[in-house]
Amino acid sequence: MPIDATRPYDDENIFARILRGEIPSKTVYEDDHVLAFRDINPLAPTHILVIPKGRYVSWDDFSERGSADEIAALVKAVGKIARDEGLVEPGYRVLANVGMNSGQEVPHLHVHIFGGKPLGPMLAR
C-alpha cells in the first residue's frame, strides 16, 4: 500500500529492521552510509535495493536533510554495484519512488537497481 512520504520516519519499517539486523538480507554492498541487498521479490533478473543507513523517508527528505557525505555515498554505491553486477554495458535502470502517486510502499528511502534483461519503456503508455 502506498505511503505518505511527508509523514515522520517510522522506526519499525522493514528497512529499519534490516539495518538493525532483525531481518536477514542478502547484502551485496555496505559502507558507513549505505546498505544494498537483493530484493526478495525481484522484478528483473538483477533487482537490488540500495538504502541509506540514516532515517530518511524519501528522496525528497534525503535531498533536504542528508549530509553531502551521505548523498555522495549513495550515488557512488549505485554506480559501484552496477559495475560489480556487470550491468553497465547492457544497461540498467535506477528508480526511487516518492509518495503515494509513485507507489512508494516502504517509508525509508530506497533506490531500486534493475537489470539483466531488456526492461521496456519507463512508464506504461
CSV table of N, CA and C in Angstrom, one decimal, residues 14 24-26 37-42 47 49:
chain,number,residue,atom,x,y,z
A,14,ILE,N,10.3,-2.0,7.5
A,14,ILE,CA,11.2,-3.2,7.2
A,14,ILE,C,12.6,-2.9,7.0
A,24,PRO,N,17.0,-10.8,8.1
A,24,PRO,CA,18.1,-11.0,7.3
A,24,PRO,C,18.0,-10.5,5.9
A,25,SER,N,19.1,-10.2,5.2
A,25,SER,CA,19.1,-9.8,3.8
A,25,SER,C,20.3,-10.3,3.2
A,26,LYS,N,20.3,-10.4,1.8
A,26,LYS,CA,21.4,-10.9,1.0
A,26,LYS,C,22.2,-9.6,0.6
A,37,PHE,N,21.1,-4.6,-0.9
A,37,PHE,CA,20.8,-6.1,-0.8
A,37,PHE,C,19.8,-6.5,-1.9
A,38,ARG,N,19.8,-7.7,-2.2
A,38,ARG,CA,18.9,-8.3,-3.2
A,38,ARG,C,17.4,-8.2,-2.8
A,39,ASP,N,16.6,-7.8,-3.7
A,39,ASP,CA,15.1,-7.7,-3.4
A,39,ASP,C,14.6,-9.2,-3.3
A,40,ILE,N,13.7,-9.4,-2.3
A,40,ILE,CA,13.2,-10.8,-2.1
A,40,ILE,C,12.1,-11.1,-3.1
A,41,ASN,N,11.6,-10.1,-3.8
A,41,ASN,CA,10.6,-10.4,-4.8
A,41,ASN,C,11.1,-9.6,-6.1
A,42,PRO,N,12.1,-10.2,-6.7
A,42,PRO,CA,12.7,-9.4,-7.8
A,42,PRO,C,11.8,-9.2,-9.0
A,47,HIS,N,17.8,-7.3,-9.3
A,47,HIS,CA,17.0,-6.3,-8.6
A,47,HIS,C,17.6,-6.1,-7.2
A,49,LEU,N,18.2,-3.4,-3.9
A,49,LEU,CA,17.7,-2.2,-3.2
A,49,LEU,C,18.9,-1.6,-2.5
